[in-house]
């Protein structure tokens, strides 16, 4: 019971902290939407530092101050131009996941608890100073008793509980927001929060990251341009991951790469081909290939590190996205619209003619400017913005894929400012299309289509028979759902409650006047009891007036 009370106290304290930070950075309207402004002091105002600052910048700063979970949330939103405006997307990409390391004594305890042994028995040496430190974990260089050098990734103490509290608050807040906001409901904010929470919980489990690493290594095993570290499973658990040490240089440290003789433009081409292969051919890809997770060896080979965030795309999605990519490179607005609709789900308010007109403007803008600088990034950002404008809901893994492509293009342009992303995308898409047009594949697809037609054709008569039988038995029901009534009904409920409360207060005030005007009643129940009765009425009336004034709807 004591532990439950402590968790509840921590939860409420964290909610209050979030509310204060959001309000200080100028997002008080969102706090009021969730009816959480009561947690603030009565006359609390936003700090002067937010005055005149761009909204997207304020959001980034607020997320940075809120901590690891909020930073991860901002990074997830940085690929969701179908949910938030493009200017927010571009600002959120500036979020940095670098924080001071935890003390080594605390790291030692995590390692010994997770691996069930003394540190000196597990490793011949473990360097106290980490080689990298992020919000969730930090990496230490170590030496095994066999003499092999390894990288030990350790989850920071207490971070799992902190993240879990934040995720619970996030999911609760998203569901609450959907009750009060049609925009949040229309954009499935609760679904997004659930998906984000699931992804972040997976990142906290290093066993999953180890499996992701092995899967990526298996897929790329035959490519001599790639290095993926080996996982030491005997020294790996939920909060500790031990990997083969790979001596490389970060992909954005171009001067160091050139000093050791690396051909950076060739590395850019190889990296783009490898990422496009992962996405469109394997369907399993590194979803966060930023320079910290991509190192280049002195011989030009590319090492993929930190596979905690991996994406998967089924065959249908891969085929549709390849066609979308070809249409984008070929500047075919009508085809882009068709493939976007095939990938996503349109709403009842989507105007397909307006969508195609906007897409033609977008393609015309990028077609006139032949510079390849961030071509894919800009085009996909604007394309996702159009899905937001025209209310096309994209699948959950689509933004993850777009983020991988955007980050890939950024790394390639860092390695080679003249890198042509249009050429790389076109080359990959055309190669895959040639494979699609092979006679064997066409025959297999035709056989598959015939099999599906036969299967569903045999099911139709039975399903129609069941439908008629259900109708004749009176078991056929039609469900009618009223959309958009939740918020007005909630306001009406509040209004009726206030009226009822006001009637009770009025009755108390009127009856108290009768009490004091009757000497007999006063003598029977006594003056103190009468005064208490009147005091209750006055307090209730004052509370009602205060709540009305606080709501701003007098």
Coordinates of C-alpha atoms in Angstrom, one line a residue:
X1 CA 0.0 0.0 0.0
X2 CA 2.9 2.3 0.8
X3 CA 4.5 1.7 -2.5
X4 CA 1.2 2.4 -4.3
X5 CA 0.8 5.7 -2.5
X6 CA 4.4 6.6 -3.4
X7 CA 3.8 5.8 -7.1
X8 CA 0.6 7.9 -7.1
X9 CA 2.4 10.8 -5.5
X10 CA 5.2 10.6 -8.0
X11 CA 2.7 10.4 -10.9
X12 CA 0.8 13.5 -9.7
X13 CA 4.0 15.3 -9.0
X14 CA 5.3 14.6 -12.5
X15 CA 2.0 15.7 -14.0
X16 CA 2.2 19.0 -12.1
X17 CA 5.8 19.4 -13.4
X18 CA 4.8 18.8 -17.0
X19 CA 1.9 21.3 -16.6
X20 CA 4.1 24.0 -15.2
X21 CA 6.8 23.6 -18.0
X22 CA 4.2 23.5 -20.8
X23 CA 2.5 26.7 -19.4
X24 CA 5.8 28.4 -18.9
X25 CA 6.7 27.9 -22.6
X26 CA 3.3 29.2 -23.7
X27 CA 1.2 26.1 -24.1
X28 CA -1.3 26.9 -21.4
X29 CA -4.2 26.5 -23.9
X30 CA -3.4 22.8 -24.2
X31 CA -3.2 22.5 -20.4
X32 CA -6.6 24.1 -20.2
X33 CA -7.9 21.7 -22.9
X34 CA -7.0 18.8 -20.6
X35 CA -8.6 20.7 -17.6
X36 CA -5.2 20.5 -15.8
X37 CA -4.9 24.3 -15.2
X38 CA -6.2 23.7 -11.6
X39 CA -2.7 22.3 -10.8
X40 CA -1.3 25.8 -11.4
X41 CA -1.2 28.7 -8.9
X42 CA -4.1 31.0 -9.5
X43 CA -2.2 33.9 -11.0
X44 CA 0.6 31.9 -12.5
X45 CA 1.9 33.3 -15.8
X46 CA 4.3 32.2 -18.5
X47 CA 7.9 33.3 -18.3
X48 CA 8.9 36.4 -20.2
X49 CA 11.5 34.3 -22.1
X50 CA 8.8 32.9 -24.3
X51 CA 7.6 36.3 -25.5
X52 CA 8.1 36.7 -29.2
X53 CA 9.7 33.3 -29.7
X54 CA 8.5 31.1 -32.5
X55 CA 6.0 28.4 -31.4
X56 CA 8.0 25.5 -32.9
X57 CA 11.2 26.7 -31.1
X58 CA 9.3 26.9 -27.8
X59 CA 8.0 23.4 -28.3
X60 CA 11.5 22.1 -28.8
X61 CA 12.8 23.9 -25.7
X62 CA 9.9 22.6 -23.7
X63 CA 10.5 19.0 -24.8
X64 CA 14.3 19.3 -24.0
X65 CA 13.4 20.5 -20.5
X66 CA 10.9 17.7 -19.9
X67 CA 13.5 15.1 -20.3
X68 CA 14.3 11.8 -22.1
X69 CA 10.8 10.7 -22.9
X70 CA 9.8 14.1 -24.3
X71 CA 13.0 14.2 -26.4
X72 CA 12.2 10.8 -27.9
X73 CA 8.6 12.0 -28.5
X74 CA 9.9 15.1 -30.3
X75 CA 12.1 12.9 -32.4
X76 CA 9.2 10.7 -33.3
X77 CA 7.1 13.7 -34.2
X78 CA 9.9 15.0 -36.4
X79 CA 8.9 12.5 -39.0
X80 CA 5.2 13.1 -38.7
X81 CA 4.4 15.9 -41.1
X82 CA 1.1 14.1 -41.6
X83 CA 0.3 15.1 -38.0
X84 CA 2.1 18.3 -37.2
X85 CA 3.0 21.3 -39.5
X86 CA 6.2 21.2 -41.5
X87 CA 7.8 24.0 -39.6
X88 CA 7.5 22.0 -36.4
X89 CA 8.9 18.9 -38.0
X90 CA 12.0 20.8 -39.1
X91 CA 12.5 22.4 -35.7
X92 CA 12.1 19.1 -33.9
X93 CA 14.8 17.5 -35.9
X94 CA 17.2 19.7 -34.0
X95 CA 16.5 17.8 -30.8
X96 CA 19.8 16.3 -29.4
X97 CA 19.8 13.1 -27.3
X98 CA 23.0 13.8 -25.4
X99 CA 23.1 14.1 -21.6
X100 CA 25.8 13.8 -19.0
X101 CA 26.7 10.2 -18.0
X102 CA 25.6 8.6 -14.8
X103 CA 28.2 8.0 -12.0
X104 CA 30.3 4.9 -12.6
X105 CA 29.4 3.3 -9.2
X106 CA 25.7 3.3 -10.3
X107 CA 26.6 1.8 -13.7
X108 CA 28.7 -0.9 -11.9
X109 CA 25.7 -1.9 -9.8
X110 CA 23.4 -2.2 -12.9
X111 CA 26.0 -4.4 -14.7
X112 CA 26.5 -6.6 -11.7
X113 CA 22.7 -6.9 -10.9
X114 CA 21.8 -7.7 -14.5
X115 CA 24.6 -10.1 -15.3
X116 CA 24.6 -11.7 -11.8
X117 CA 28.3 -11.5 -11.0
X118 CA 31.1 -9.3 -9.8
X119 CA 32.5 -6.8 -12.3
X120 CA 36.1 -8.1 -12.1
X121 CA 34.8 -11.6 -12.9
X122 CA 32.7 -10.5 -15.9
X123 CA 35.3 -8.2 -17.6
X124 CA 39.1 -8.0 -17.4
X125 CA 38.6 -4.2 -17.7
X126 CA 35.7 -1.8 -17.9
X127 CA 36.6 1.9 -18.6
X128 CA 34.9 4.2 -16.1
X129 CA 34.6 7.1 -18.7
X130 CA 31.9 6.3 -21.3
X131 CA 32.6 6.7 -25.0
X132 CA 29.0 7.9 -25.5
X133 CA 26.1 9.0 -23.3
X134 CA 22.5 9.4 -24.3
X135 CA 19.3 10.0 -22.3
X136 CA 18.5 6.3 -21.8
X137 CA 21.9 4.6 -21.8
X138 CA 25.6 5.0 -22.0
X139 CA 28.4 3.0 -23.7
X140 CA 31.6 1.9 -22.1
X141 CA 34.7 0.3 -23.7
X142 CA 35.6 -3.0 -22.0
X143 CA 38.0 -6.0 -22.4
X144 CA 36.8 -9.6 -21.9
X145 CA 39.0 -12.1 -20.0
X146 CA 39.8 -13.6 -23.5
X147 CA 41.4 -10.2 -24.4
X148 CA 38.6 -9.3 -26.9
X149 CA 37.6 -5.6 -26.9
X150 CA 33.9 -5.0 -26.5
X151 CA 31.3 -2.2 -26.2
X152 CA 29.1 -2.5 -23.1
X153 CA 25.8 -0.5 -23.4
X154 CA 24.2 0.1 -20.0
X155 CA 20.8 1.4 -19.2
X156 CA 20.9 4.4 -16.8
X157 CA 19.7 3.7 -13.3
X158 CA 16.1 4.6 -12.6
X159 CA 15.4 5.6 -16.2
X160 CA 13.0 2.8 -16.9
X161 CA 10.7 3.8 -14.0
X162 CA 10.9 7.5 -15.1
X163 CA 10.1 6.7 -18.7
X164 CA 7.2 4.4 -17.7
X165 CA 5.7 7.1 -15.6
X166 CA 6.0 9.6 -18.5
X167 CA 4.5 7.1 -21.0
X168 CA 1.5 6.4 -18.7
X169 CA 0.9 10.2 -18.5
X170 CA 1.3 10.6 -22.2
X171 CA -1.2 7.9 -23.1
X172 CA -3.6 9.2 -20.5
X173 CA -3.2 12.7 -21.7
X174 CA -3.7 11.7 -25.4
X175 CA -6.9 9.8 -24.6
X176 CA -8.2 12.8 -22.5
X177 CA -7.3 15.2 -25.3
X178 CA -9.4 13.1 -27.8
X179 CA -12.4 13.6 -25.5
X180 CA -12.2 17.4 -25.8
X181 CA -10.7 18.0 -29.2
X182 CA -12.0 16.9 -32.6
X183 CA -8.5 17.5 -34.1
X184 CA -6.9 15.1 -31.7
X185 CA -9.7 12.6 -32.3
X186 CA -9.4 13.0 -36.1
X187 CA -5.6 12.5 -36.0
X188 CA -5.9 9.4 -33.7
X189 CA -3.7 11.0 -31.0
X190 CA -4.3 8.1 -28.6
X191 CA -3.2 5.5 -31.2
X192 CA 0.0 7.5 -31.9
X193 CA 0.7 7.7 -28.2
X194 CA 0.2 3.9 -27.8
X195 CA 2.5 3.2 -30.8
X196 CA 5.2 5.5 -29.4
X197 CA 4.9 4.0 -26.0
X198 CA 5.3 0.5 -27.4
X199 CA 8.3 1.5 -29.5
X200 CA 10.1 3.2 -26.6
X201 CA 9.5 0.3 -24.2
X202 CA 11.1 -1.9 -26.9
X203 CA 14.1 0.4 -27.0
X204 CA 14.5 -0.1 -23.2
X205 CA 14.8 -3.8 -23.7
X206 CA 18.4 -4.5 -24.9
X207 CA 17.5 -8.2 -25.6
X208 CA 15.3 -6.9 -28.4
X209 CA 18.1 -4.6 -29.6
X210 CA 20.4 -7.6 -29.7
X211 CA 18.0 -9.6 -31.8
X212 CA 17.6 -6.6 -34.2
X213 CA 21.4 -6.5 -34.5
X214 CA 21.6 -10.1 -35.4
X215 CA 18.7 -9.8 -37.9
X216 CA 20.5 -6.9 -39.7
X217 CA 23.8 -8.8 -39.7
X218 CA 22.1 -11.8 -41.3
X219 CA 20.4 -9.7 -44.0
X220 CA 23.7 -7.9 -44.9
X221 CA 26.1 -10.8 -44.3
X222 CA 27.0 -11.2 -48.0
X223 CA 27.7 -7.5 -48.6
X224 CA 31.4 -6.7 -48.1
X225 CA 30.7 -3.0 -47.6
X226 CA 29.0 -3.6 -44.3
X227 CA 30.0 -4.4 -40.7
X228 CA 27.4 -5.2 -38.0
X229 CA 28.8 -6.0 -34.5
X230 CA 28.5 -9.5 -33.1
X231 CA 26.3 -9.9 -29.9
X232 CA 27.8 -11.5 -26.8
X233 CA 24.7 -13.1 -25.5
X234 CA 26.3 -14.4 -22.3
X235 CA 26.9 -10.8 -21.3
X236 CA 23.6 -9.4 -22.5
X237 CA 20.4 -8.9 -20.5
X238 CA 17.4 -6.5 -20.4
X239 CA 19.5 -3.5 -19.3
X240 CA 23.0 -4.5 -20.4
X241 CA 24.1 -5.2 -24.0
X242 CA 27.6 -6.4 -24.9
X243 CA 28.7 -6.1 -28.5
X244 CA 31.9 -6.5 -30.5
X245 CA 33.9 -3.3 -30.5
X246 CA 34.2 -1.7 -33.9
X247 CA 36.9 1.0 -34.3
X248 CA 35.4 3.5 -36.7
X249 CA 34.8 7.2 -37.3
X250 CA 31.4 8.9 -37.2
X251 CA 29.9 9.4 -40.6
X252 CA 29.7 13.2 -40.1
X253 CA 33.4 13.6 -39.2
X254 CA 34.4 14.2 -42.8
X255 CA 37.9 15.7 -42.1
X256 CA 39.0 12.7 -40.0
X257 CA 37.7 10.3 -42.7
X258 CA 39.6 12.1 -45.4
X259 CA 42.8 12.1 -43.3
X260 CA 42.7 8.3 -43.1
X261 CA 42.1 8.1 -46.9
X262 CA 38.4 7.3 -47.0
X263 CA 36.6 8.2 -50.3
X264 CA 33.7 10.0 -48.8
X265 CA 31.6 10.4 -52.0
X266 CA 31.8 6.6 -52.5
X267 CA 30.8 6.0 -48.9
X268 CA 27.8 8.2 -49.5
X269 CA 26.7 6.2 -52.5
X270 CA 27.3 2.9 -50.7
X271 CA 25.4 4.1 -47.6
X272 CA 22.4 5.2 -49.7
X273 CA 22.3 1.9 -51.6
X274 CA 22.5 -0.1 -48.3
X275 CA 19.7 1.8 -46.7
X276 CA 17.5 1.6 -49.8
X277 CA 18.2 -2.1 -50.0
X278 CA 17.2 -2.6 -46.4
X279 CA 14.0 -0.8 -46.9
X280 CA 12.8 -1.9 -50.3
X281 CA 14.4 -5.4 -50.7
X282 CA 14.8 -6.8 -47.2
X283 CA 11.8 -5.0 -45.6
X284 CA 13.8 -4.8 -42.4
X285 CA 15.8 -1.6 -41.8
X286 CA 17.8 0.5 -39.3
X287 CA 15.2 3.2 -38.5
X288 CA 17.6 5.7 -36.9
X289 CA 20.8 5.8 -39.1
X290 CA 22.1 9.2 -37.8
X291 CA 25.9 9.7 -37.8
X292 CA 26.2 8.6 -34.2
X293 CA 24.8 5.2 -35.2
X294 CA 26.8 4.9 -38.5
X295 CA 30.6 4.7 -38.4
X296 CA 33.0 4.4 -41.2
X297 CA 36.1 2.2 -41.0
X298 CA 39.5 3.2 -42.4
X299 CA 38.9 0.8 -45.4
X300 CA 35.6 2.5 -46.3
X301 CA 33.3 -0.2 -44.8
X302 CA 30.1 1.0 -43.1
X303 CA 29.3 -0.1 -39.6
X304 CA 25.6 0.0 -38.4
X305 CA 25.4 0.5 -34.6
X306 CA 22.6 0.9 -32.0
X307 CA 19.8 -1.2 -33.7
X308 CA 17.3 -0.6 -30.9
X309 CA 15.0 1.3 -33.4
X310 CA 14.4 -1.1 -36.3
X311 CA 11.6 -0.9 -38.8
X312 CA 9.7 -3.5 -40.7
X313 CA 7.7 -3.2 -43.9
X314 CA 5.6 -5.9 -45.5
X315 CA 5.6 -6.8 -49.2
X316 CA 2.5 -4.7 -49.9
X317 CA 3.9 -1.6 -48.3
X318 CA 7.3 -2.1 -50.0
X319 CA 5.7 -2.4 -53.4
X320 CA 3.4 0.6 -52.9
X321 CA 6.3 2.8 -51.6
X322 CA 8.6 1.8 -54.5
X323 CA 5.8 3.0 -56.9
X324 CA 5.4 6.1 -54.9
X325 CA 9.2 6.8 -55.0
X326 CA 9.3 6.2 -58.8
X327 CA 6.3 8.6 -59.3
X328 CA 8.0 11.2 -57.1
X329 CA 11.3 11.0 -59.0
X330 CA 9.4 10.9 -62.3
X331 CA 7.3 14.0 -61.2
X332 CA 4.0 12.3 -61.9
X333 CA 1.5 14.1 -59.6
X334 CA -1.5 11.8 -60.5
X335 CA 0.5 8.7 -59.8
X336 CA 1.8 10.0 -56.4
X337 CA -1.8 10.7 -55.4
X338 CA -2.9 7.2 -56.4
X339 CA -0.1 5.5 -54.4
X340 CA -0.6 7.7 -51.4
X341 CA -4.2 6.7 -51.3
X342 CA -3.2 3.0 -51.8
X343 CA -0.8 3.3 -48.8
X344 CA -3.0 5.3 -46.5
X345 CA -6.7 5.7 -45.7
X346 CA -8.7 8.7 -47.0
X347 CA -11.4 10.4 -44.9
X348 CA -14.9 11.3 -45.9
X349 CA -13.8 14.9 -46.3
X350 CA -10.9 14.2 -48.6
X351 CA -11.3 16.0 -52.0
X352 CA -9.2 14.0 -54.5
X353 CA -9.2 16.7 -57.1
X354 CA -7.9 19.3 -54.6
X355 CA -5.3 16.7 -53.5
X356 CA -4.0 16.3 -57.1
X357 CA -4.0 20.0 -57.7
X358 CA -1.9 20.6 -54.6
X359 CA 0.4 17.7 -55.6
X360 CA 0.9 19.2 -59.1
X361 CA 2.0 22.5 -57.4
X362 CA 4.4 20.6 -55.2
X363 CA 5.9 18.6 -58.1
X364 CA 6.2 21.8 -60.2
X365 CA 8.1 23.5 -57.4
X366 CA 10.7 20.7 -57.0
X367 CA 10.8 20.1 -60.8
X368 CA 11.8 23.6 -61.6
X369 CA 14.7 23.6 -59.0
X370 CA 17.0 20.8 -60.3
X371 CA 19.4 21.1 -57.3
X372 CA 19.5 17.8 -55.5
X373 CA 20.2 19.3 -52.1
X374 CA 17.8 17.7 -49.7
X375 CA 15.4 16.9 -52.5
X376 CA 13.9 13.8 -50.9
X377 CA 13.7 15.5 -47.5
X378 CA 11.9 18.6 -48.8
X379 CA 9.6 16.6 -51.1
X380 CA 8.5 14.0 -48.5
X381 CA 8.1 16.7 -45.8
X382 CA 5.7 18.6 -48.1
X383 CA 4.0 15.4 -49.3
X384 CA 3.3 14.4 -45.7
X385 CA 2.0 17.9 -45.0
X386 CA -0.5 17.4 -47.8
X387 CA -1.7 14.1 -46.2
X388 CA -2.4 16.2 -43.1
X389 CA -4.2 18.9 -45.0
X390 CA -6.4 16.4 -46.9
X391 CA -6.9 14.1 -43.9
X392 CA -5.2 11.0 -45.3
X393 CA -4.2 8.7 -42.4
X394 CA -0.9 6.9 -43.1
X395 CA 0.0 3.6 -41.5
X396 CA 2.1 3.6 -38.3
X397 CA 5.3 2.4 -39.9
X398 CA 5.2 4.9 -42.7
X399 CA 6.6 7.9 -40.8
X400 CA 9.4 5.6 -39.5
X401 CA 10.3 4.8 -43.1
X402 CA 10.2 8.4 -44.1
X403 CA 12.5 9.4 -41.2
X404 CA 15.0 6.7 -42.2
X405 CA 15.1 8.1 -45.7
X406 CA 15.4 11.7 -44.5
X407 CA 18.2 10.9 -42.1
X408 CA 20.0 8.9 -44.8
X409 CA 19.9 11.8 -47.2
X410 CA 21.3 14.1 -44.6
X411 CA 24.2 11.7 -43.8
X412 CA 25.0 11.3 -47.6
X413 CA 25.0 15.1 -48.1
X414 CA 27.3 15.5 -45.2
X415 CA 29.7 13.0 -46.7
X416 CA 29.3 14.4 -50.2
X417 CA 27.7 17.9 -50.7
X418 CA 27.1 17.0 -54.4
X419 CA 25.3 13.7 -53.6
X420 CA 22.3 13.2 -55.9
X421 CA 19.5 11.6 -54.0
X422 CA 17.3 11.6 -57.0
X423 CA 19.8 9.5 -58.9
X424 CA 20.2 7.0 -56.1
X425 CA 16.5 6.6 -55.6
X426 CA 15.8 6.2 -59.3
X427 CA 18.6 3.6 -59.6
X428 CA 17.2 1.4 -56.8
X429 CA 13.6 1.7 -57.9
X430 CA 14.4 0.8 -61.5
X431 CA 16.4 -2.2 -60.4
X432 CA 13.5 -3.5 -58.3
X433 CA 11.0 -2.8 -61.1
X434 CA 13.1 -4.9 -63.5
X435 CA 12.9 -7.7 -61.0
X436 CA 9.1 -7.3 -60.8
X437 CA 8.8 -7.6 -64.6
X438 CA 10.7 -10.9 -64.7
X439 CA 8.6 -13.7 -66.3
X440 CA 8.9 -16.0 -63.2
X441 CA 7.6 -13.3 -60.8
X442 CA 4.7 -12.4 -63.2
X443 CA 3.7 -16.0 -63.4
X444 CA 3.9 -16.4 -59.6
X445 CA 1.7 -13.3 -59.1
X446 CA -0.9 -14.5 -61.6
X447 CA -1.1 -17.9 -59.8
X448 CA -1.5 -16.1 -56.5
X449 CA -4.2 -13.8 -57.8
X450 CA -6.1 -16.8 -59.3
X451 CA -5.8 -18.7 -56.0
X452 CA -7.2 -15.7 -54.0
X453 CA -10.0 -15.2 -56.5
X454 CA -11.0 -18.9 -56.2
X455 CA -10.8 -18.8 -52.4
X456 CA -12.9 -15.7 -52.0
X457 CA -15.3 -16.7 -54.8
X458 CA -16.2 -19.9 -52.9
X459 CA -16.7 -17.9 -49.7
X460 CA -19.2 -15.3 -51.1
X461 CA -22.3 -17.6 -51.5
X462 CA -21.9 -18.8 -47.9
X463 CA -21.5 -15.3 -46.5
X464 CA -24.6 -14.1 -48.4
X465 CA -26.5 -17.1 -47.1
X466 CA -25.5 -16.3 -43.5
X467 CA -26.4 -12.6 -44.0
X468 CA -30.0 -13.5 -45.2
X469 CA -30.4 -16.1 -42.4
X470 CA -29.4 -13.5 -39.8
X471 CA -31.8 -10.9 -41.3
X472 CA -34.8 -13.4 -41.3
X473 CA -34.1 -14.3 -37.7
X474 CA -34.2 -10.7 -36.7
X475 CA -30.5 -10.7 -35.7
X476 CA -29.3 -8.2 -38.3
X477 CA -28.5 -4.8 -36.7
X478 CA -27.5 -1.5 -38.1
X479 CA -25.2 0.7 -35.9
X480 CA -25.5 4.5 -36.2
X481 CA -22.7 6.5 -34.6
X482 CA -22.9 10.2 -34.0
X483 CA -19.6 11.9 -34.6
X484 CA -18.6 15.2 -33.0
X485 CA -21.2 15.2 -30.2
X486 CA -18.8 14.3 -27.4
X487 CA -17.6 17.8 -26.7
X488 CA -21.0 19.6 -26.8
X489 CA -22.5 16.9 -24.7
X490 CA -19.7 17.3 -22.1
X491 CA -20.3 21.1 -22.0
X492 CA -24.0 20.5 -21.6
X493 CA -23.4 18.1 -18.8
X494 CA -21.3 20.7 -17.0
X495 CA -24.0 23.3 -17.6
X496 CA -26.7 21.1 -16.1
X497 CA -24.6 20.2 -13.1
X498 CA -24.0 23.9 -12.4
X499 CA -27.7 24.7 -12.7
X500 CA -28.5 21.9 -10.3
X501 CA -25.8 23.0 -7.9
X502 CA -27.1 26.6 -8.1
X503 CA -30.6 25.4 -7.3
X504 CA -29.3 23.6 -4.2
X505 CA -27.4 26.7 -3.1
X506 CA -30.5 28.9 -3.6
X507 CA -32.6 26.5 -1.6
X508 CA -30.1 26.6 1.3
X509 CA -30.0 30.4 1.2
X510 CA -33.8 30.7 1.1
X511 CA -34.3 28.1 3.9
X512 CA -31.7 29.9 6.0
X513 CA -33.6 33.1 5.7
X514 CA -36.7 31.2 6.9
X515 CA -34.7 29.8 9.9
X516 CA -33.6 33.2 11.1
X517 CA -37.1 34.7 10.7
X518 CA -38.6 32.0 12.8
X519 CA -37.8 32.2 16.5
X520 CA -39.4 28.8 17.2
X521 CA -37.2 27.0 14.7
X522 CA -34.1 28.8 15.9
X523 CA -35.0 27.9 19.5
X524 CA -35.5 24.2 18.6
X525 CA -32.3 23.6 16.5
X526 CA -30.1 26.2 18.1
X527 CA -28.3 29.2 16.8
X528 CA -24.8 27.5 16.2
X529 CA -26.5 24.8 14.0
X530 CA -28.3 27.5 12.1
X531 CA -25.1 29.4 11.5
X532 CA -23.4 26.2 10.3
X533 CA -26.2 25.6 7.9
X534 CA -26.0 29.1 6.5
X535 CA -22.2 28.9 6.4
X536 CA -22.4 25.8 4.2
X537 CA -24.7 27.6 1.8
X538 CA -22.3 30.6 1.6
X539 CA -19.3 28.4 1.0
X540 CA -21.1 26.4 -1.8
X541 CA -22.2 29.6 -3.4
X542 CA -18.7 31.1 -3.2
X543 CA -17.2 28.0 -4.7
X544 CA -19.7 28.1 -7.6
X545 CA -19.0 31.7 -8.4
X546 CA -15.2 31.1 -8.2
X547 CA -15.4 28.1 -10.6
X548 CA -17.4 30.2 -13.1
X549 CA -14.9 33.1 -12.9
X550 CA -12.0 30.7 -13.3
X551 CA -13.5 29.1 -16.4
X552 CA -13.7 32.6 -18.0
X553 CA -17.3 32.0 -19.1
X554 CA -19.2 34.5 -16.8

